[in-house]
CSV table of C-alpha atoms in Angstrom, one decimal:
chain,number,residue,atom,x,y,z
A,24,MET,CA,31.8,-8.4,37.6
A,25,THR,CA,28.6,-6.4,38.2
A,26,THR,CA,30.6,-3.2,38.2
A,27,LEU,CA,32.2,-4.1,34.8
A,28,ALA,CA,28.9,-4.9,33.3
A,29,ALA,CA,27.4,-1.6,34.5
A,30,THR,CA,30.4,0.3,33.1
A,31,THR,CA,30.0,-1.4,29.8
A,32,ASN,CA,26.3,-0.7,29.6
A,33,GLU,CA,26.9,3.0,30.5
A,34,SER,CA,29.5,3.2,27.7
A,35,LEU,CA,27.1,1.7,25.2
A,36,ALA,CA,24.5,4.2,26.2
A,37,GLN,CA,26.9,7.0,25.6
A,38,ILE,CA,27.9,5.6,22.2
A,39,SER,CA,24.2,5.4,21.4
A,40,ASN,CA,23.7,9.1,22.2
A,41,VAL,CA,26.8,10.0,20.1
A,42,LEU,CA,25.4,8.0,17.2
A,43,ILE,CA,21.9,9.6,17.4
A,44,TYR,CA,23.4,13.1,17.5
A,45,SER,CA,25.7,12.2,14.6
A,46,ALA,CA,22.6,11.0,12.7
A,47,MET,CA,20.9,14.3,13.3
A,48,ALA,CA,24.0,16.2,12.0
A,49,VAL,CA,24.0,14.0,8.8
A,50,TYR,CA,20.2,14.4,8.4
A,51,THR,CA,20.7,18.2,8.6
A,52,LEU,CA,23.1,18.0,5.7
A,53,ALA,CA,20.7,15.8,3.8
A,54,PHE,CA,17.9,18.4,4.5
A,55,PHE,CA,20.0,21.2,2.9
A,56,ALA,CA,20.8,18.9,0.0
A,57,TYR,CA,17.1,18.2,-0.6
A,58,ILE,CA,16.5,21.9,-0.5
A,59,ALA,CA,19.3,22.4,-3.1
A,60,GLU,CA,17.6,19.7,-5.3
A,61,TRP,CA,14.4,21.7,-5.3
A,62,THR,CA,16.1,25.1,-5.7
A,63,PHE,CA,18.5,24.2,-8.5
A,64,GLY,CA,16.2,21.8,-10.3
A,65,SER,CA,14.6,22.9,-13.6
A,66,ARG,CA,11.6,25.1,-13.5
A,67,SER,CA,10.8,24.9,-17.2
A,68,LYS,CA,8.2,22.1,-17.1
A,69,VAL,CA,5.1,24.2,-16.6
A,70,ALA,CA,4.0,24.1,-20.2
A,71,ARG,CA,3.8,20.3,-20.2
A,72,THR,CA,1.5,20.1,-17.2
A,73,ALA,CA,-0.6,23.0,-18.3
A,74,ALA,CA,-1.0,21.6,-21.8
A,75,ALA,CA,-2.1,18.2,-20.4
A,76,LEU,CA,-4.7,19.9,-18.3
A,77,THR,CA,-6.1,22.3,-20.9
A,78,SER,CA,-5.8,20.4,-24.2
A,79,GLY,CA,-9.2,18.7,-23.9
A,80,LYS,CA,-10.8,22.0,-23.0
A,81,ASP,CA,-9.3,23.8,-25.9
A,82,ASP,CA,-10.4,21.1,-28.4
A,83,ALA,CA,-13.9,21.1,-27.0
A,84,ALA,CA,-14.1,24.9,-27.4
A,85,LYS,CA,-13.4,24.7,-31.2
A,86,PRO,CA,-16.5,24.8,-33.4
A,87,ALA,CA,-17.3,21.6,-35.2
A,88,ALA,CA,-16.2,21.5,-38.8
A,89,ALA,CA,-18.9,21.9,-41.4
A,90,ALA,CA,-20.3,18.6,-42.4
A,91,PRO,CA,-20.2,17.8,-46.1
A,92,ALA,CA,-23.5,18.1,-48.0
A,93,VAL,CA,-25.5,15.1,-49.1
A,94,THR,CA,-26.6,14.8,-52.7
A,95,VAL,CA,-29.8,12.9,-53.3
A,96,LYS,CA,-31.3,11.9,-56.7
A,97,LYS,CA,-35.0,12.7,-56.8
A,98,ALA,CA,-37.5,12.4,-59.7
A,99,GLY,CA,-34.9,12.8,-62.4
A,100,GLY,CA,-33.3,15.7,-60.7
A,101,THR,CA,-31.0,16.2,-57.7
A,102,THR,CA,-31.5,17.8,-54.4
A,103,VAL,CA,-28.7,19.0,-52.1
A,104,LEU,CA,-29.4,18.4,-48.5
A,105,GLU,CA,-27.4,19.8,-45.6
A,106,ARG,CA,-26.2,17.1,-43.2
A,107,PRO,CA,-27.6,17.9,-39.8
A,108,GLU,CA,-25.1,19.2,-37.3
A,109,VAL,CA,-24.3,16.5,-34.7
A,110,VAL,CA,-23.9,18.0,-31.2
A,111,VAL,CA,-21.6,16.0,-29.0
A,112,ARG,CA,-21.8,16.6,-25.2
A,113,SER,CA,-18.3,17.1,-23.9
A,114,SER,CA,-17.4,15.1,-20.8
A,115,GLY,CA,-14.6,17.5,-19.9
A,116,THR,CA,-10.9,16.9,-19.5
A,117,SER,CA,-9.9,13.6,-17.9
A,118,ARG,CA,-7.7,14.4,-14.9
A,119,ALA,CA,-6.5,10.8,-14.9
A,120,ASP,CA,-4.5,11.6,-18.1
A,121,VAL,CA,-2.3,14.3,-16.4
A,122,PRO,CA,1.3,13.2,-16.5
A,123,ASP,CA,3.4,12.8,-13.4
A,124,GLY,CA,6.0,15.5,-12.8
A,125,PRO,CA,9.7,14.7,-13.3
A,126,GLY,CA,10.6,14.8,-9.6
A,127,ALA,CA,12.2,17.4,-7.3
A,128,HIS,CA,15.2,17.7,-9.7
A,129,GLY,CA,12.8,18.8,-12.5
A,130,GLY,CA,14.8,16.8,-15.1
A,131,ASP,CA,17.8,19.0,-14.5
A,132,GLU,CA,21.3,17.4,-14.1
A,133,GLN,CA,22.4,19.7,-11.4
A,134,GLY,CA,19.2,19.2,-9.4
A,135,ASP,CA,19.5,15.5,-9.9
A,136,LEU,CA,23.1,15.6,-8.5
A,137,TYR,CA,22.0,17.3,-5.4
A,138,GLY,CA,19.2,14.8,-5.0
A,139,ARG,CA,21.6,11.9,-5.2
A,140,ILE,CA,23.8,13.5,-2.6
A,141,ALA,CA,20.8,14.0,-0.4
A,142,VAL,CA,19.8,10.3,-0.7
A,143,SER,CA,23.4,9.2,0.0
A,144,LEU,CA,23.4,11.4,3.2
A,145,THR,CA,20.0,9.9,4.1
A,146,VAL,CA,21.5,6.4,3.9
A,147,LEU,CA,24.4,7.4,6.1
A,148,GLY,CA,22.1,9.1,8.6
A,149,PHE,CA,19.9,5.9,8.6
A,150,LEU,CA,23.0,3.7,9.4
A,151,LEU,CA,24.1,6.0,12.2
A,152,SER,CA,20.5,6.1,13.6
A,153,PHE,CA,20.2,2.3,13.4
A,154,GLY,CA,23.5,2.0,15.2
A,155,GLY,CA,22.2,4.3,17.9
A,156,VAL,CA,19.1,2.2,18.4
A,157,LEU,CA,21.1,-1.0,18.4
A,158,THR,CA,23.7,0.2,21.0
A,159,ARG,CA,20.8,1.5,23.1
A,160,ALA,CA,19.3,-2.0,23.1
A,161,LEU,CA,22.7,-3.5,24.0
A,162,SER,CA,23.1,-1.1,26.8
A,163,VAL,CA,20.0,-2.4,28.6
A,164,GLN,CA,20.0,-5.9,26.9
A,165,ARG,CA,16.4,-5.6,25.8
A,166,ALA,CA,14.3,-4.2,22.9
A,167,PRO,CA,14.8,-0.4,22.8
A,168,TRP,CA,11.1,0.4,23.2
A,169,GLY,CA,10.7,0.9,26.9
A,170,ASN,CA,10.0,4.6,26.9
A,171,MET,CA,9.1,7.5,24.6
A,172,TYR,CA,12.7,8.4,23.8
A,173,GLU,CA,13.5,4.9,22.7
A,174,PHE,CA,10.2,4.7,20.7
A,175,ASN,CA,11.0,8.0,19.0
A,176,ILE,CA,14.5,7.1,17.8
A,177,THR,CA,13.3,3.7,16.6
A,178,PHE,CA,10.3,5.2,14.9
A,179,THR,CA,12.3,7.8,13.0
A,180,THR,CA,14.8,5.1,12.0
A,181,VAL,CA,12.0,2.9,10.6
A,182,ALA,CA,10.4,5.8,8.8
A,183,VAL,CA,13.6,6.6,6.9
A,184,GLY,CA,14.0,2.8,6.3
A,185,VAL,CA,10.6,2.7,4.6
A,186,TYR,CA,11.5,5.6,2.4
A,187,LEU,CA,14.8,4.1,1.4
A,188,ALA,CA,13.2,0.7,0.8
A,189,LEU,CA,10.7,2.4,-1.6
A,190,LEU,CA,13.6,4.0,-3.4
A,191,ALA,CA,15.4,0.6,-3.6
A,192,PHE,CA,12.3,-0.9,-5.3
A,193,ARG,CA,12.6,2.0,-7.8
A,194,ARG,CA,9.5,3.8,-6.7
A,195,ASN,CA,9.3,7.4,-7.7
A,196,VAL,CA,9.2,8.8,-4.2
A,197,ARG,CA,12.3,11.1,-4.0
A,198,TRP,CA,9.9,14.0,-3.8
A,199,MET,CA,9.1,12.7,-0.3
A,200,GLY,CA,12.7,13.2,0.9
A,201,LEU,CA,12.4,16.8,2.1
A,202,PRO,CA,9.2,16.5,4.1
A,203,LEU,CA,10.4,13.2,5.5
A,204,ILE,CA,13.8,14.5,6.7
A,205,THR,CA,12.2,17.6,8.1
A,206,ALA,CA,9.8,15.6,10.2
A,207,VAL,CA,12.6,13.2,11.3
A,208,LEU,CA,14.8,16.1,12.5
A,209,LEU,CA,11.9,17.6,14.4
A,210,ASP,CA,11.0,14.2,16.0
A,211,LEU,CA,14.6,13.6,17.0
A,212,GLY,CA,14.9,17.1,18.3
A,213,VAL,CA,11.9,16.5,20.6
A,214,ALA,CA,13.3,13.2,21.6
A,215,VAL,CA,16.8,14.4,22.7
A,216,THR,CA,15.5,17.6,24.2
A,217,TRP,CA,12.3,16.7,26.1
A,218,LEU,CA,11.9,12.9,26.0
A,219,TYR,CA,15.3,11.7,26.9
A,220,THR,CA,15.5,9.0,29.6
A,221,ASP,CA,18.5,7.2,30.9
A,222,SER,CA,18.9,3.6,30.0
A,223,ASP,CA,17.0,1.5,32.6
A,224,GLN,CA,15.2,-1.8,32.9
A,225,LEU,CA,11.6,-2.4,32.0
A,226,VAL,CA,8.7,-2.2,34.3
A,227,PRO,CA,7.4,-5.8,35.2
A,228,ALA,CA,4.4,-5.5,32.8
A,229,LEU,CA,6.8,-5.2,29.8
A,230,HIS,CA,8.8,-8.3,30.5
A,231,SER,CA,7.2,-10.4,27.7
A,232,TYR,CA,8.1,-11.6,24.2
A,233,TRP,CA,4.9,-9.7,23.2
A,234,LEU,CA,7.0,-6.5,23.6
A,235,TYR,CA,8.9,-7.5,20.4
A,236,ILE,CA,5.8,-8.4,18.5
A,237,HIS,CA,3.3,-5.7,19.5
A,238,VAL,CA,5.6,-2.7,19.7
A,239,SER,CA,7.7,-3.5,16.6
A,240,THR,CA,4.5,-3.8,14.5
A,241,ALA,CA,3.2,-0.6,16.0
A,242,ILE,CA,6.3,1.3,15.0
A,243,LEU,CA,6.3,-0.1,11.5
A,244,CYS,CA,2.6,0.8,11.1
A,245,GLY,CA,3.3,4.3,12.3
A,246,ALA,CA,6.1,4.8,9.8
A,247,VAL,CA,4.0,3.6,6.9
A,248,PHE,CA,1.0,5.7,8.0
A,249,TYR,CA,3.3,8.7,8.0
A,250,VAL,CA,4.5,8.1,4.5
A,251,ALA,CA,0.9,7.9,3.4
A,252,ALA,CA,0.0,11.1,5.2
A,253,VAL,CA,2.8,13.0,3.5
A,254,SER,CA,1.5,11.8,0.1
A,255,THR,CA,-2.1,12.8,1.1
A,256,ILE,CA,-1.0,16.3,2.1
A,257,LEU,CA,0.9,16.8,-1.1
A,258,TYR,CA,-2.1,15.4,-3.0
A,259,LEU,CA,-4.3,18.2,-1.6
A,260,PHE,CA,-1.8,20.9,-2.8
A,261,ARG,CA,-1.3,19.3,-6.2
A,262,ASP,CA,-5.0,18.8,-6.7
A,263,SER,CA,-5.7,22.5,-6.0
A,264,TYR,CA,-2.9,23.4,-8.5
A,265,GLU,CA,-4.4,21.2,-11.2
A,266,ASN,CA,-7.9,22.5,-10.6
A,267,LYS,CA,-6.6,26.1,-11.0
A,268,LEU,CA,-4.9,25.3,-14.3
A,269,ALA,CA,-7.9,23.4,-15.6
A,270,THR,CA,-10.2,26.3,-14.9
A,271,GLY,CA,-7.9,28.8,-16.6
A,272,GLY,CA,-6.3,30.2,-13.5
A,273,THR,CA,-2.6,31.1,-13.1
A,274,PRO,CA,-0.9,29.7,-10.0
A,275,GLY,CA,1.8,31.7,-8.3
A,276,ARG,CA,5.4,31.3,-9.5
A,277,PHE,CA,6.6,29.5,-6.3
A,278,ALA,CA,3.6,27.1,-6.3
A,279,THR,CA,4.1,26.4,-9.9
A,280,SER,CA,7.8,25.6,-9.6
A,281,VAL,CA,7.1,23.1,-6.7
A,282,MET,CA,3.8,21.6,-7.8
A,283,GLU,CA,4.8,20.9,-11.4
A,284,ARG,CA,7.5,18.5,-10.3
A,285,LEU,CA,5.3,16.3,-8.1
A,286,PRO,CA,3.4,13.3,-9.3
A,287,ALA,CA,-0.1,14.0,-10.6
A,288,ALA,CA,-2.8,14.3,-8.0
A,289,ASN,CA,-4.3,11.1,-9.2
A,290,SER,CA,-1.0,9.3,-8.7
A,291,LEU,CA,-0.5,10.7,-5.2
A,292,ASP,CA,-4.1,9.8,-4.2
A,293,LYS,CA,-3.6,6.2,-5.4
A,294,PHE,CA,-0.3,5.9,-3.7
A,295,ALA,CA,-1.7,7.0,-0.4
A,296,TYR,CA,-4.6,4.7,-0.6
A,297,ARG,CA,-2.5,1.6,-1.5
A,298,VAL,CA,-0.1,2.3,1.3
A,299,ASN,CA,-2.8,2.7,3.9
A,300,ALA,CA,-4.6,-0.4,2.6
A,301,ALA,CA,-1.5,-2.5,2.7
A,302,VAL,CA,-0.6,-1.6,6.3
A,303,PHE,CA,-4.1,-1.7,7.7
A,304,PRO,CA,-4.1,-5.5,8.3
A,305,LEU,CA,-0.8,-5.1,10.2
A,306,TRP,CA,-2.4,-2.4,12.4
A,307,THR,CA,-5.3,-4.8,13.1
A,308,PHE,CA,-2.8,-7.4,14.2
A,309,THR,CA,-1.0,-4.8,16.4
A,310,ILE,CA,-4.2,-4.2,18.3
A,311,ILE,CA,-4.9,-8.0,18.7
A,312,ALA,CA,-1.3,-8.6,19.8
A,313,GLY,CA,-1.7,-5.8,22.4
A,314,ALA,CA,-4.9,-7.4,23.7
A,315,ILE,CA,-3.2,-10.7,24.1
A,316,TRP,CA,-0.3,-9.1,25.9
A,317,ALA,CA,-2.7,-7.2,28.2
A,318,GLY,CA,-4.3,-10.6,29.1
A,319,ASP,CA,-0.9,-12.0,30.1
A,320,ALA,CA,0.3,-8.8,31.9
A,321,TRP,CA,-2.9,-7.6,33.6
A,322,GLY,CA,-5.3,-10.5,33.5
A,323,ARG,CA,-7.7,-8.9,31.1
A,324,TYR,CA,-7.7,-8.6,27.3
A,325,TRP,CA,-9.4,-5.2,27.1
A,326,GLY,CA,-10.1,-2.6,29.7
A,327,TRP,CA,-10.7,0.6,27.7
A,328,ASP,CA,-7.4,2.1,28.9
A,329,PRO,CA,-6.8,5.4,27.1
A,330,LYS,CA,-4.0,3.9,24.9
A,331,GLU,CA,-6.3,0.9,24.0
A,332,THR,CA,-9.2,3.3,23.4
A,333,TRP,CA,-7.3,5.5,21.0
A,334,SER,CA,-5.7,2.6,19.2
A,335,PHE,CA,-9.3,1.3,18.6
A,336,ILE,CA,-10.4,4.8,17.5
A,337,THR,CA,-7.5,5.0,15.0
A,338,TRP,CA,-8.5,1.5,13.7
A,339,ILE,CA,-12.1,2.7,13.2
A,340,ALA,CA,-10.9,5.9,11.4
A,341,TYR,CA,-8.7,4.0,9.0
A,342,ALA,CA,-11.4,1.4,8.5
A,343,CYS,CA,-13.9,4.1,7.6
A,344,TYR,CA,-11.5,5.6,5.1
A,345,LEU,CA,-10.8,2.3,3.4
A,346,HIS,CA,-14.5,1.4,3.4
A,347,ALA,CA,-15.5,4.7,1.9
A,348,ARG,CA,-12.9,4.3,-0.8
A,349,ALA,CA,-14.0,0.8,-1.6
A,350,THR,CA,-17.8,0.9,-1.4
A,351,ALA,CA,-19.0,4.5,-1.3
A,352,GLY,CA,-16.8,5.6,-4.2
A,353,TRP,CA,-15.1,8.3,-2.1
A,354,LYS,CA,-12.0,9.5,-3.9
A,355,GLY,CA,-10.2,12.7,-4.0
A,356,ARG,CA,-10.4,15.4,-1.3
A,357,LYS,CA,-13.1,13.9,0.9
A,358,ALA,CA,-11.2,10.7,1.2
A,359,ALA,CA,-8.0,12.7,1.8
A,360,TYR,CA,-9.5,14.6,4.7
A,361,LEU,CA,-10.7,11.3,6.3
A,362,ALA,CA,-7.2,9.8,5.9
A,363,LEU,CA,-5.6,12.8,7.6
A,364,LEU,CA,-8.2,12.6,10.4
A,365,ALA,CA,-7.2,8.9,10.9
A,366,PHE,CA,-3.5,9.8,11.0
A,367,GLY,CA,-4.3,12.6,13.5
A,368,CYS,CA,-5.8,9.9,15.7
A,369,TRP,CA,-2.6,7.9,15.4
A,370,LEU,CA,-0.5,10.9,16.3
A,371,PHE,CA,-2.6,11.6,19.4
A,372,ASN,CA,-2.4,7.9,20.4
A,373,TYR,CA,1.4,8.2,19.9
A,374,TYR,CA,2.1,11.5,21.7
A,375,GLY,CA,-1.0,12.8,23.4
A,376,VAL,CA,-2.0,9.7,25.4
A,377,ASN,CA,1.6,9.2,26.7
A,378,ILE,CA,2.2,12.8,27.6
A,379,PHE,CA,-1.2,14.4,28.4
A,380,VAL,CA,-3.4,11.6,29.6
A,381,SER,CA,-2.9,10.4,33.2
A,382,GLY,CA,-4.0,7.2,34.8
A,383,SER,CA,-3.1,5.0,31.8
A,384,LYS,CA,-1.5,1.6,32.4
A,385,HIS,CA,0.8,2.7,29.5
A,386,SER,CA,2.3,5.4,31.7
A,387,TYR,CA,5.7,3.8,31.6
A,388,ALA,CA,6.6,6.1,28.8
A,389,GLY,CA,9.2,7.9,30.9
A,390,VAL,CA,8.1,11.5,30.2
A,391,GLU,CA,7.8,12.7,33.8
């Protein structure tokens, strides 16, 4: 009976590997479809964005129309007085009025077709990846989060799931498809090449229902933080593009064809802020759940273990970002740099602590 169970588990593990490799193949096709969407999409929308950025400036540059004269009756006669010129101080063009771009397809039917194909392939890849995570869990009869390989394949699956959920709620985020799938392919490539670990049972410290609570929320937070980070990076590029147009500059042809199709910088900035703000309470809960789990597993709630320390540093970084946005009025590039610094802390906590830092109680990552 034991031999049969072992054989079944080994078969499930092999099926999991096949599904993960199949997901990578489908994601690769989606990657090329997203590239085709950007390549064959319309590039004729430059004028709309440029006009929105420069219309206020052009109007302000025009001289004021001559004011009509004022006729005044005075001592039986009339006197013509010139109305004094009113000088209005211009406040400049409002960047908040810049319209969002049409998306990666650029409003072109051919580009939109490739985009829909890319999304369909992304859905298929997500289902295959989810199947790979599920069969991995069945092969060891536990949550598939016992080592870095399992964490990676689950993280990429959740990240794609977040993107597809936003699309399902009719959010204009298809511009995120290409950078998302690129990162997913790189992450899965690292997982199957360097992080792969055979299915095995958990170390004693992980035998707790807190594994399902703590690690699942950490994975979800990471996926959402990633989505916000992509939006923040694209915001920085789009903001530079809008600044150049507003000051009369001429961006390069390639930059123009890409940047004109993204949402406005103001929209990207708001999207990143709202996403980070929405998931921050869940990250707070993740740290608290980890502390409770540590109390059950090791007899202490907090011991400044490297993983605990960097989780707290990440929390501080995101708290500073949200506090600066809410109270200090930090918006735009300063806030974006702070958000990217916070995400960098999360990445180091995810990869760096497990791979490069020794002596951690979280060294069960299986990357030896």
